[in-house]
Amino acid sequence: MSDATERPASGPADEAHVPGEDAQAAGPFDADAWAKACAEDLEAEKARRRATHGAQPGSAAEELRKLVDAVADKLSGLQSPLFGAAAGGAAQQMVNQFVQQAKAAVEPVIERNPEVFDHLAAAGSELLAAYRTAVEAQERRWTRGPHSKDDGPGPGEHIDLD
């Protein structure tokens, strides 16, 4: 290498690191290697967490479907002593028919609108958080006592008019 413009002969390991326009002609490299590595790491972490903590709950629609199935199984297997032995078979058949009709009515709604149940679950969580905040604030006022400096006279305080 006597001249500054000459390049040394590059081997296959150097081809991926050639700058500029020569990088495309230098050899094959994976442009999505970072994304693939991240995806592999994410899947490995998910597998590790599933092994440690068990399966994560599914979407709200899947959980509703599981609930309907569990309730249907419980009602189908329920033997009611209220109907007696003679009417027990007919009552059991009516319960099974009702369960099948309920599942037939709920299933298409879940299939058509699974995202609605996710939104309803999120809205329910927000309502619960708002309720919890209101209850905690009221409990703080109740437990402070009647002579609190923050609230002034409360609604239960006796006022002498004489």
Short mmCIF file of N, CA and C in Angstrom, two decimals:
data_model
loop_
_atom_site.label_atom_id
_atom_site.label_comp_id
_atom_site.label_asym_id
_atom_site.label_seq_id
_atom_site.Cartn_x
_atom_site.Cartn_y
_atom_site.Cartn_z
N MET A 1 0.84 -1.16 0.00
CA MET A 1 0.00 0.00 0.00
C MET A 1 0.90 1.23 0.00
N SER A 2 1.28 1.63 -1.15
CA SER A 2 2.20 2.74 -1.27
C SER A 2 1.48 4.06 -1.46
N ASP A 3 0.29 4.03 -2.00
CA ASP A 3 -0.45 5.26 -2.28
C ASP A 3 -1.59 5.40 -1.28
N ALA A 4 -1.94 6.62 -0.89
CA ALA A 4 -2.99 6.85 0.08
C ALA A 4 -4.37 6.55 -0.47
N THR A 5 -4.50 6.50 -1.81
CA THR A 5 -5.80 6.24 -2.42
C THR A 5 -6.05 4.76 -2.60
N GLU A 6 -5.04 3.96 -2.44
CA GLU A 6 -5.23 2.52 -2.59
C GLU A 6 -5.87 1.96 -1.33
N ARG A 7 -6.68 0.95 -1.55
CA ARG A 7 -7.33 0.27 -0.42
C ARG A 7 -6.73 -1.11 -0.28
N PRO A 8 -6.67 -1.56 0.95
CA PRO A 8 -6.19 -2.93 1.12
C PRO A 8 -7.28 -3.90 0.65
N ALA A 9 -6.89 -5.07 0.32
CA ALA A 9 -7.85 -6.09 -0.09
C ALA A 9 -8.71 -6.43 1.12
N SER A 10 -10.01 -6.38 0.93
CA SER A 10 -10.91 -6.62 2.07
C SER A 10 -11.43 -8.03 2.01
N GLY A 11 -11.56 -8.60 3.16
CA GLY A 11 -12.09 -9.96 3.27
C GLY A 11 -13.60 -9.91 3.48
N PRO A 12 -14.22 -11.06 3.59
CA PRO A 12 -15.67 -11.12 3.76
C PRO A 12 -16.16 -10.45 5.05
N ALA A 13 -15.33 -10.43 6.08
CA ALA A 13 -15.77 -9.81 7.33
C ALA A 13 -15.82 -8.30 7.22
N ASP A 14 -14.99 -7.73 6.34
CA ASP A 14 -14.95 -6.28 6.19
C ASP A 14 -16.04 -5.75 5.27
N GLU A 15 -16.68 -6.59 4.49
CA GLU A 15 -17.62 -6.12 3.47
C GLU A 15 -18.85 -5.47 4.07
N ALA A 16 -19.31 -5.87 5.22
CA ALA A 16 -20.52 -5.29 5.80
C ALA A 16 -20.25 -3.89 6.34
N HIS A 17 -18.96 -3.53 6.51
CA HIS A 17 -18.63 -2.25 7.12
C HIS A 17 -18.09 -1.24 6.11
N VAL A 18 -18.30 -1.46 4.83
CA VAL A 18 -17.81 -0.54 3.82
C VAL A 18 -18.73 0.66 3.77
N PRO A 19 -18.23 1.89 3.92
CA PRO A 19 -19.09 3.06 3.94
C PRO A 19 -19.53 3.47 2.54
N GLY A 20 -20.60 4.29 2.50
CA GLY A 20 -21.04 4.90 1.25
C GLY A 20 -21.77 3.95 0.32
N GLU A 21 -21.60 4.23 -0.98
CA GLU A 21 -22.31 3.47 -2.01
C GLU A 21 -21.79 2.05 -2.13
N ASP A 22 -20.56 1.82 -1.73
CA ASP A 22 -19.98 0.50 -1.84
C ASP A 22 -20.62 -0.50 -0.89
N ALA A 23 -21.36 -0.03 0.12
CA ALA A 23 -21.94 -0.92 1.12
C ALA A 23 -22.99 -1.84 0.51
N GLN A 24 -23.75 -1.34 -0.47
CA GLN A 24 -24.77 -2.17 -1.09
C GLN A 24 -24.15 -3.25 -1.96
N ALA A 25 -23.06 -2.94 -2.60
CA ALA A 25 -22.42 -3.91 -3.47
C ALA A 25 -21.46 -4.81 -2.69
N ALA A 26 -21.19 -4.49 -1.45
CA ALA A 26 -20.18 -5.20 -0.69
C ALA A 26 -20.62 -6.61 -0.33
N GLY A 27 -21.91 -6.84 -0.11
CA GLY A 27 -22.33 -8.19 0.24
C GLY A 27 -23.65 -8.16 0.98
N PRO A 28 -24.15 -9.32 1.27
CA PRO A 28 -25.46 -9.39 1.92
C PRO A 28 -25.37 -9.03 3.40
N PHE A 29 -26.31 -8.24 3.84
CA PHE A 29 -26.47 -7.96 5.25
C PHE A 29 -27.97 -7.82 5.51
N ASP A 30 -28.36 -8.01 6.74
CA ASP A 30 -29.77 -8.00 7.09
C ASP A 30 -30.15 -6.63 7.63
N ALA A 31 -30.97 -5.91 6.89
CA ALA A 31 -31.40 -4.58 7.31
C ALA A 31 -32.33 -4.65 8.51
N ASP A 32 -33.02 -5.75 8.70
CA ASP A 32 -33.96 -5.90 9.80
C ASP A 32 -33.38 -6.72 10.96
N ALA A 33 -32.07 -6.80 11.04
CA ALA A 33 -31.44 -7.60 12.08
C ALA A 33 -31.81 -7.09 13.47
N TRP A 34 -31.85 -5.78 13.64
CA TRP A 34 -32.18 -5.21 14.95
C TRP A 34 -33.62 -5.55 15.31
N ALA A 35 -34.54 -5.40 14.37
CA ALA A 35 -35.95 -5.71 14.63
C ALA A 35 -36.13 -7.19 14.93
N LYS A 36 -35.43 -8.04 14.21
CA LYS A 36 -35.54 -9.48 14.45
C LYS A 36 -35.00 -9.85 15.83
N ALA A 37 -33.87 -9.25 16.19
CA ALA A 37 -33.28 -9.53 17.50
C ALA A 37 -34.20 -9.06 18.62
N CYS A 38 -34.82 -7.89 18.44
CA CYS A 38 -35.75 -7.38 19.45
C CYS A 38 -36.97 -8.28 19.57
N ALA A 39 -37.49 -8.74 18.43
CA ALA A 39 -38.66 -9.63 18.45
C ALA A 39 -38.33 -10.95 19.14
N GLU A 40 -37.13 -11.48 18.87
CA GLU A 40 -36.71 -12.72 19.52
C GLU A 40 -36.57 -12.53 21.03
N ASP A 41 -35.98 -11.40 21.44
CA ASP A 41 -35.82 -11.11 22.86
C ASP A 41 -37.19 -10.95 23.54
N LEU A 42 -38.12 -10.29 22.85
CA LEU A 42 -39.46 -10.09 23.40
C LEU A 42 -40.18 -11.41 23.57
N GLU A 43 -40.08 -12.28 22.59
CA GLU A 43 -40.72 -13.60 22.69
C GLU A 43 -40.10 -14.43 23.81
N ALA A 44 -38.78 -14.35 23.95
CA ALA A 44 -38.12 -15.07 25.04
C ALA A 44 -38.57 -14.55 26.40
N GLU A 45 -38.71 -13.23 26.52
CA GLU A 45 -39.17 -12.64 27.79
C GLU A 45 -40.61 -13.04 28.08
N LYS A 46 -41.46 -13.04 27.05
CA LYS A 46 -42.86 -13.46 27.24
C LYS A 46 -42.93 -14.92 27.68
N ALA A 47 -42.12 -15.76 27.08
CA ALA A 47 -42.09 -17.18 27.45
C ALA A 47 -41.62 -17.35 28.89
N ARG A 48 -40.61 -16.57 29.29
CA ARG A 48 -40.11 -16.64 30.66
C ARG A 48 -41.18 -16.21 31.65
N ARG A 49 -41.92 -15.13 31.32
CA ARG A 49 -42.97 -14.66 32.22
C ARG A 49 -44.14 -15.63 32.29
N ARG A 50 -44.49 -16.26 31.15
CA ARG A 50 -45.56 -17.26 31.17
C ARG A 50 -45.17 -18.43 32.05
N ALA A 51 -43.90 -18.82 31.99
CA ALA A 51 -43.44 -19.94 32.82
C ALA A 51 -43.45 -19.56 34.30
N THR A 52 -43.13 -18.32 34.60
CA THR A 52 -43.08 -17.87 35.98
C THR A 52 -44.45 -17.56 36.55
N HIS A 53 -45.25 -16.78 35.81
CA HIS A 53 -46.51 -16.26 36.34
C HIS A 53 -47.76 -16.91 35.75
N GLY A 54 -47.61 -17.78 34.79
CA GLY A 54 -48.78 -18.36 34.14
C GLY A 54 -49.23 -17.50 32.98
N ALA A 55 -50.26 -17.94 32.30
CA ALA A 55 -50.75 -17.23 31.12
C ALA A 55 -51.42 -15.92 31.52
N GLN A 56 -51.21 -14.90 30.71
CA GLN A 56 -51.84 -13.61 30.92
C GLN A 56 -53.30 -13.69 30.49
N PRO A 57 -54.17 -12.90 31.12
CA PRO A 57 -55.56 -12.90 30.68
C PRO A 57 -55.66 -12.35 29.26
N GLY A 58 -56.64 -12.86 28.54
CA GLY A 58 -56.84 -12.43 27.17
C GLY A 58 -57.57 -11.10 27.10
N SER A 59 -58.10 -10.81 25.95
CA SER A 59 -58.85 -9.58 25.79
C SER A 59 -60.16 -9.70 26.56
N ALA A 60 -60.85 -8.59 26.68
CA ALA A 60 -62.13 -8.59 27.40
C ALA A 60 -63.14 -9.50 26.71
N ALA A 61 -63.11 -9.54 25.38
CA ALA A 61 -64.03 -10.41 24.65
C ALA A 61 -63.75 -11.88 24.94
N GLU A 62 -62.47 -12.25 24.97
CA GLU A 62 -62.11 -13.64 25.29
C GLU A 62 -62.51 -13.99 26.72
N GLU A 63 -62.31 -13.07 27.63
CA GLU A 63 -62.67 -13.32 29.02
C GLU A 63 -64.19 -13.43 29.19
N LEU A 64 -64.95 -12.62 28.45
CA LEU A 64 -66.41 -12.74 28.50
C LEU A 64 -66.86 -14.08 27.95
N ARG A 65 -66.23 -14.51 26.88
CA ARG A 65 -66.56 -15.82 26.30
C ARG A 65 -66.28 -16.94 27.30
N LYS A 66 -65.14 -16.84 28.00
CA LYS A 66 -64.82 -17.84 29.02
C LYS A 66 -65.84 -17.82 30.15
N LEU A 67 -66.26 -16.61 30.54
CA LEU A 67 -67.25 -16.50 31.61
C LEU A 67 -68.58 -17.12 31.20
N VAL A 68 -69.03 -16.83 29.98
CA VAL A 68 -70.29 -17.40 29.49
C VAL A 68 -70.19 -18.92 29.45
N ASP A 69 -69.08 -19.43 28.97
CA ASP A 69 -68.90 -20.89 28.92
C ASP A 69 -68.90 -21.50 30.32
N ALA A 70 -68.23 -20.85 31.26
CA ALA A 70 -68.17 -21.38 32.63
C ALA A 70 -69.55 -21.37 33.29
N VAL A 71 -70.28 -20.27 33.10
CA VAL A 71 -71.63 -20.19 33.68
C VAL A 71 -72.54 -21.22 33.02
N ALA A 72 -72.42 -21.38 31.71
CA ALA A 72 -73.24 -22.36 31.00
C ALA A 72 -72.94 -23.78 31.48
N ASP A 73 -71.67 -24.09 31.67
CA ASP A 73 -71.30 -25.42 32.17
C ASP A 73 -71.83 -25.64 33.59
N LYS A 74 -71.74 -24.60 34.41
CA LYS A 74 -72.21 -24.73 35.79
C LYS A 74 -73.73 -24.91 35.83
N LEU A 75 -74.46 -24.14 35.02
CA LEU A 75 -75.92 -24.27 35.00
C LEU A 75 -76.35 -25.61 34.41
N SER A 76 -75.63 -26.07 33.42
CA SER A 76 -75.99 -27.35 32.80
C SER A 76 -75.79 -28.51 33.76
N GLY A 77 -74.80 -28.43 34.60
CA GLY A 77 -74.51 -29.51 35.54
C GLY A 77 -75.24 -29.37 36.86
N LEU A 78 -76.02 -28.31 37.02
CA LEU A 78 -76.71 -28.06 38.28
C LEU A 78 -77.95 -28.94 38.39
N GLN A 79 -78.07 -29.64 39.46
CA GLN A 79 -79.26 -30.46 39.74
C GLN A 79 -80.08 -29.73 40.79
N SER A 80 -81.26 -29.29 40.43
CA SER A 80 -82.08 -28.51 41.34
C SER A 80 -83.03 -29.40 42.13
N PRO A 81 -82.97 -29.36 43.45
CA PRO A 81 -83.90 -30.15 44.26
C PRO A 81 -85.28 -29.48 44.34
N LEU A 82 -85.41 -28.26 43.83
CA LEU A 82 -86.68 -27.55 43.92
C LEU A 82 -87.76 -28.17 43.04
N PHE A 83 -87.37 -28.78 41.95
CA PHE A 83 -88.35 -29.30 40.99
C PHE A 83 -88.80 -30.71 41.31
N GLY A 84 -88.12 -31.39 42.15
CA GLY A 84 -88.48 -32.77 42.48
C GLY A 84 -87.97 -33.73 41.43
N ALA A 85 -88.13 -35.00 41.69
CA ALA A 85 -87.60 -36.03 40.80
C ALA A 85 -88.39 -36.11 39.51
N ALA A 86 -89.69 -35.92 39.56
CA ALA A 86 -90.53 -36.08 38.37
C ALA A 86 -90.29 -34.95 37.37
N ALA A 87 -90.19 -33.74 37.87
CA ALA A 87 -90.02 -32.60 36.97
C ALA A 87 -88.56 -32.28 36.73
N GLY A 88 -87.65 -32.99 37.36
CA GLY A 88 -86.22 -32.70 37.24
C GLY A 88 -85.70 -32.80 35.83
N GLY A 89 -86.11 -33.82 35.10
CA GLY A 89 -85.63 -33.99 33.72
C GLY A 89 -86.11 -32.87 32.82
N ALA A 90 -87.37 -32.49 32.95
CA ALA A 90 -87.92 -31.41 32.13
C ALA A 90 -87.27 -30.07 32.50
N ALA A 91 -87.06 -29.85 33.79
CA ALA A 91 -86.43 -28.61 34.23
C ALA A 91 -84.99 -28.53 33.74
N GLN A 92 -84.30 -29.65 33.81
CA GLN A 92 -82.91 -29.68 33.34
C GLN A 92 -82.86 -29.39 31.84
N GLN A 93 -83.80 -29.91 31.10
CA GLN A 93 -83.85 -29.68 29.66
C GLN A 93 -84.14 -28.20 29.37
N MET A 94 -85.01 -27.58 30.17
CA MET A 94 -85.30 -26.16 29.99
C MET A 94 -84.06 -25.31 30.29
N VAL A 95 -83.33 -25.68 31.33
CA VAL A 95 -82.11 -24.95 31.68
C VAL A 95 -81.09 -25.07 30.55
N ASN A 96 -80.92 -26.27 30.03
CA ASN A 96 -79.97 -26.49 28.92
C ASN A 96 -80.37 -25.68 27.70
N GLN A 97 -81.68 -25.64 27.41
CA GLN A 97 -82.16 -24.87 26.27
C GLN A 97 -81.91 -23.38 26.48
N PHE A 98 -82.17 -22.91 27.68
CA PHE A 98 -81.92 -21.49 27.99
C PHE A 98 -80.44 -21.16 27.85
N VAL A 99 -79.58 -22.02 28.33
CA VAL A 99 -78.14 -21.80 28.25
C VAL A 99 -77.70 -21.75 26.79
N GLN A 100 -78.19 -22.65 25.97
CA GLN A 100 -77.83 -22.65 24.55
C GLN A 100 -78.32 -21.39 23.86
N GLN A 101 -79.52 -20.92 24.18
CA GLN A 101 -80.03 -19.70 23.58
C GLN A 101 -79.21 -18.49 24.01
N ALA A 102 -78.83 -18.46 25.27
CA ALA A 102 -78.02 -17.35 25.76
C ALA A 102 -76.65 -17.33 25.07
N LYS A 103 -76.03 -18.48 24.93
CA LYS A 103 -74.73 -18.56 24.24
C LYS A 103 -74.88 -18.15 22.78
N ALA A 104 -75.98 -18.58 22.14
CA ALA A 104 -76.20 -18.23 20.73
C ALA A 104 -76.43 -16.73 20.57
N ALA A 105 -76.98 -16.07 21.57
CA ALA A 105 -77.20 -14.63 21.49
C ALA A 105 -75.92 -13.84 21.78
N VAL A 106 -75.11 -14.32 22.69
CA VAL A 106 -73.91 -13.59 23.10
C VAL A 106 -72.76 -13.77 22.11
N GLU A 107 -72.62 -14.95 21.58
CA GLU A 107 -71.46 -15.28 20.72
C GLU A 107 -71.34 -14.36 19.50
N PRO A 108 -72.41 -14.09 18.73
CA PRO A 108 -72.25 -13.20 17.57
C PRO A 108 -71.86 -11.78 17.97
N VAL A 109 -72.35 -11.31 19.10
CA VAL A 109 -72.00 -9.97 19.56
C VAL A 109 -70.51 -9.90 19.88
N ILE A 110 -70.01 -10.93 20.52
CA ILE A 110 -68.58 -10.98 20.84
C ILE A 110 -67.75 -11.05 19.57
N GLU A 111 -68.18 -11.83 18.60
CA GLU A 111 -67.43 -11.99 17.35
C GLU A 111 -67.40 -10.69 16.54
N ARG A 112 -68.52 -9.98 16.48
CA ARG A 112 -68.58 -8.77 15.66
C ARG A 112 -67.88 -7.59 16.31
N ASN A 113 -67.90 -7.50 17.62
CA ASN A 113 -67.42 -6.31 18.31
C ASN A 113 -66.46 -6.61 19.45
N PRO A 114 -65.36 -7.29 19.21
CA PRO A 114 -64.47 -7.61 20.34
C PRO A 114 -63.84 -6.37 20.96
N GLU A 115 -63.60 -5.32 20.16
CA GLU A 115 -62.96 -4.12 20.71
C GLU A 115 -63.90 -3.35 21.64
N VAL A 116 -65.21 -3.52 21.47
CA VAL A 116 -66.16 -2.84 22.34
C VAL A 116 -65.97 -3.30 23.78
N PHE A 117 -65.73 -4.58 23.96
CA PHE A 117 -65.56 -5.10 25.31
C PHE A 117 -64.27 -4.61 25.95
N ASP A 118 -63.24 -4.38 25.14
CA ASP A 118 -62.02 -3.79 25.67
C ASP A 118 -62.29 -2.36 26.15
N HIS A 119 -63.06 -1.60 25.35
CA HIS A 119 -63.41 -0.24 25.74
C HIS A 119 -64.28 -0.23 27.00
N LEU A 120 -65.23 -1.15 27.08
CA LEU A 120 -66.08 -1.23 28.26
C LEU A 120 -65.27 -1.59 29.51
N ALA A 121 -64.31 -2.49 29.34
CA ALA A 121 -63.46 -2.85 30.47
C ALA A 121 -62.62 -1.66 30.93
N ALA A 122 -62.09 -0.89 29.97
CA ALA A 122 -61.31 0.30 30.33
C ALA A 122 -62.19 1.34 31.01
N ALA A 123 -63.42 1.52 30.50
CA ALA A 123 -64.34 2.49 31.10
C ALA A 123 -64.71 2.05 32.52
N GLY A 124 -64.92 0.76 32.70
CA GLY A 124 -65.23 0.26 34.04
C GLY A 124 -64.08 0.50 35.01
N SER A 125 -62.87 0.33 34.54
CA SER A 125 -61.70 0.58 35.39
C SER A 125 -61.62 2.05 35.78
N GLU A 126 -61.91 2.94 34.83
CA GLU A 126 -61.89 4.37 35.12
C GLU A 126 -62.99 4.75 36.11
N LEU A 127 -64.18 4.18 35.95
CA LEU A 127 -65.26 4.46 36.89
C LEU A 127 -64.92 3.95 38.29
N LEU A 128 -64.32 2.78 38.36
CA LEU A 128 -63.92 2.24 39.65
C LEU A 128 -62.87 3.13 40.31
N ALA A 129 -61.92 3.63 39.54
CA ALA A 129 -60.90 4.52 40.10
C ALA A 129 -61.53 5.82 40.60
N ALA A 130 -62.50 6.37 39.86
CA ALA A 130 -63.17 7.59 40.29
C ALA A 130 -63.96 7.35 41.57
N TYR A 131 -64.66 6.23 41.64
CA TYR A 131 -65.42 5.88 42.83
C TYR A 131 -64.50 5.71 44.04
N ARG A 132 -63.40 5.02 43.82
CA ARG A 132 -62.44 4.79 44.91
C ARG A 132 -61.90 6.12 45.43
N THR A 133 -61.61 7.06 44.54
CA THR A 133 -61.11 8.36 44.95
C THR A 133 -62.15 9.11 45.77
N ALA A 134 -63.40 9.07 45.33
CA ALA A 134 -64.47 9.76 46.05
C ALA A 134 -64.68 9.15 47.43
N VAL A 135 -64.66 7.84 47.52
CA VAL A 135 -64.87 7.17 48.80
C VAL A 135 -63.70 7.47 49.75
N GLU A 136 -62.49 7.44 49.24
CA GLU A 136 -61.33 7.73 50.10
C GLU A 136 -61.37 9.15 50.62
N ALA A 137 -61.79 10.10 49.77
CA ALA A 137 -61.89 11.49 50.23
C ALA A 137 -62.95 11.63 51.31
N GLN A 138 -64.09 10.97 51.14
CA GLN A 138 -65.15 11.03 52.14
C GLN A 138 -64.69 10.37 53.45
N GLU A 139 -64.00 9.26 53.34
CA GLU A 139 -63.51 8.58 54.55
C GLU A 139 -62.51 9.45 55.30
N ARG A 140 -61.69 10.18 54.59
CA ARG A 140 -60.74 11.09 55.25
C ARG A 140 -61.49 12.17 56.02
N ARG A 141 -62.56 12.71 55.44
CA ARG A 141 -63.34 13.73 56.14
C ARG A 141 -64.02 13.14 57.37
N TRP A 142 -64.52 11.92 57.27
CA TRP A 142 -65.20 11.28 58.40
C TRP A 142 -64.23 10.99 59.55
N THR A 143 -63.04 10.57 59.22
CA THR A 143 -62.11 10.16 60.26
C THR A 143 -61.33 11.31 60.87
N ARG A 144 -61.39 12.49 60.28
CA ARG A 144 -60.67 13.63 60.84
C ARG A 144 -61.29 14.14 62.12
N GLY A 145 -62.55 13.97 62.28
CA GLY A 145 -63.21 14.42 63.51
C GLY A 145 -64.01 15.69 63.28
N PRO A 146 -64.77 16.09 64.30
CA PRO A 146 -65.65 17.24 64.13
C PRO A 146 -64.94 18.59 64.17
N HIS A 147 -63.76 18.66 64.69
CA HIS A 147 -63.07 19.96 64.83
C HIS A 147 -61.91 20.09 63.85
N SER A 148 -62.15 19.73 62.64
CA SER A 148 -61.11 19.81 61.63
C SER A 148 -60.99 21.24 61.13
N LYS A 149 -59.77 21.71 60.91
CA LYS A 149 -59.54 23.06 60.42
C LYS A 149 -59.71 23.18 58.91
N ASP A 150 -59.71 22.07 58.20
CA ASP A 150 -59.75 22.11 56.74
C ASP A 150 -61.15 22.36 56.18
N ASP A 151 -62.16 21.77 56.77
CA ASP A 151 -63.49 21.80 56.17
C ASP A 151 -64.40 22.88 56.72
N GLY A 152 -64.09 23.47 57.85
CA GLY A 152 -65.02 24.42 58.46
C GLY A 152 -66.13 23.65 59.14
N PRO A 153 -67.23 24.31 59.45
CA PRO A 153 -68.31 23.61 60.13
C PRO A 153 -68.95 22.58 59.22
N GLY A 154 -69.10 21.38 59.72
CA GLY A 154 -69.70 20.31 58.93
C GLY A 154 -71.20 20.32 59.03
N PRO A 155 -71.88 19.51 58.26
CA PRO A 155 -73.34 19.51 58.26
C PRO A 155 -73.93 18.94 59.54
N GLY A 156 -73.18 18.20 60.32
CA GLY A 156 -73.72 17.60 61.54
C GLY A 156 -73.40 18.39 62.79
N GLU A 157 -72.82 19.57 62.66
CA GLU A 157 -72.42 20.35 63.83
C GLU A 157 -73.61 21.10 64.41
N HIS A 158 -73.70 21.14 65.74
CA HIS A 158 -74.80 21.82 66.42
C HIS A 158 -74.53 23.33 66.43
N ILE A 159 -75.54 24.11 66.06
CA ILE A 159 -75.44 25.57 66.08
C ILE A 159 -76.43 26.10 67.11
N ASP A 160 -75.95 26.85 68.08
CA ASP A 160 -76.79 27.42 69.14
C ASP A 160 -77.32 28.77 68.67
N LEU A 161 -78.63 28.94 68.64
CA LEU A 161 -79.25 30.17 68.15
C LEU A 161 -79.56 31.18 69.24
N ASP A 162 -79.35 30.90 70.49
CA ASP A 162 -79.66 31.86 71.58
C ASP A 162 -78.68 32.96 71.69
#
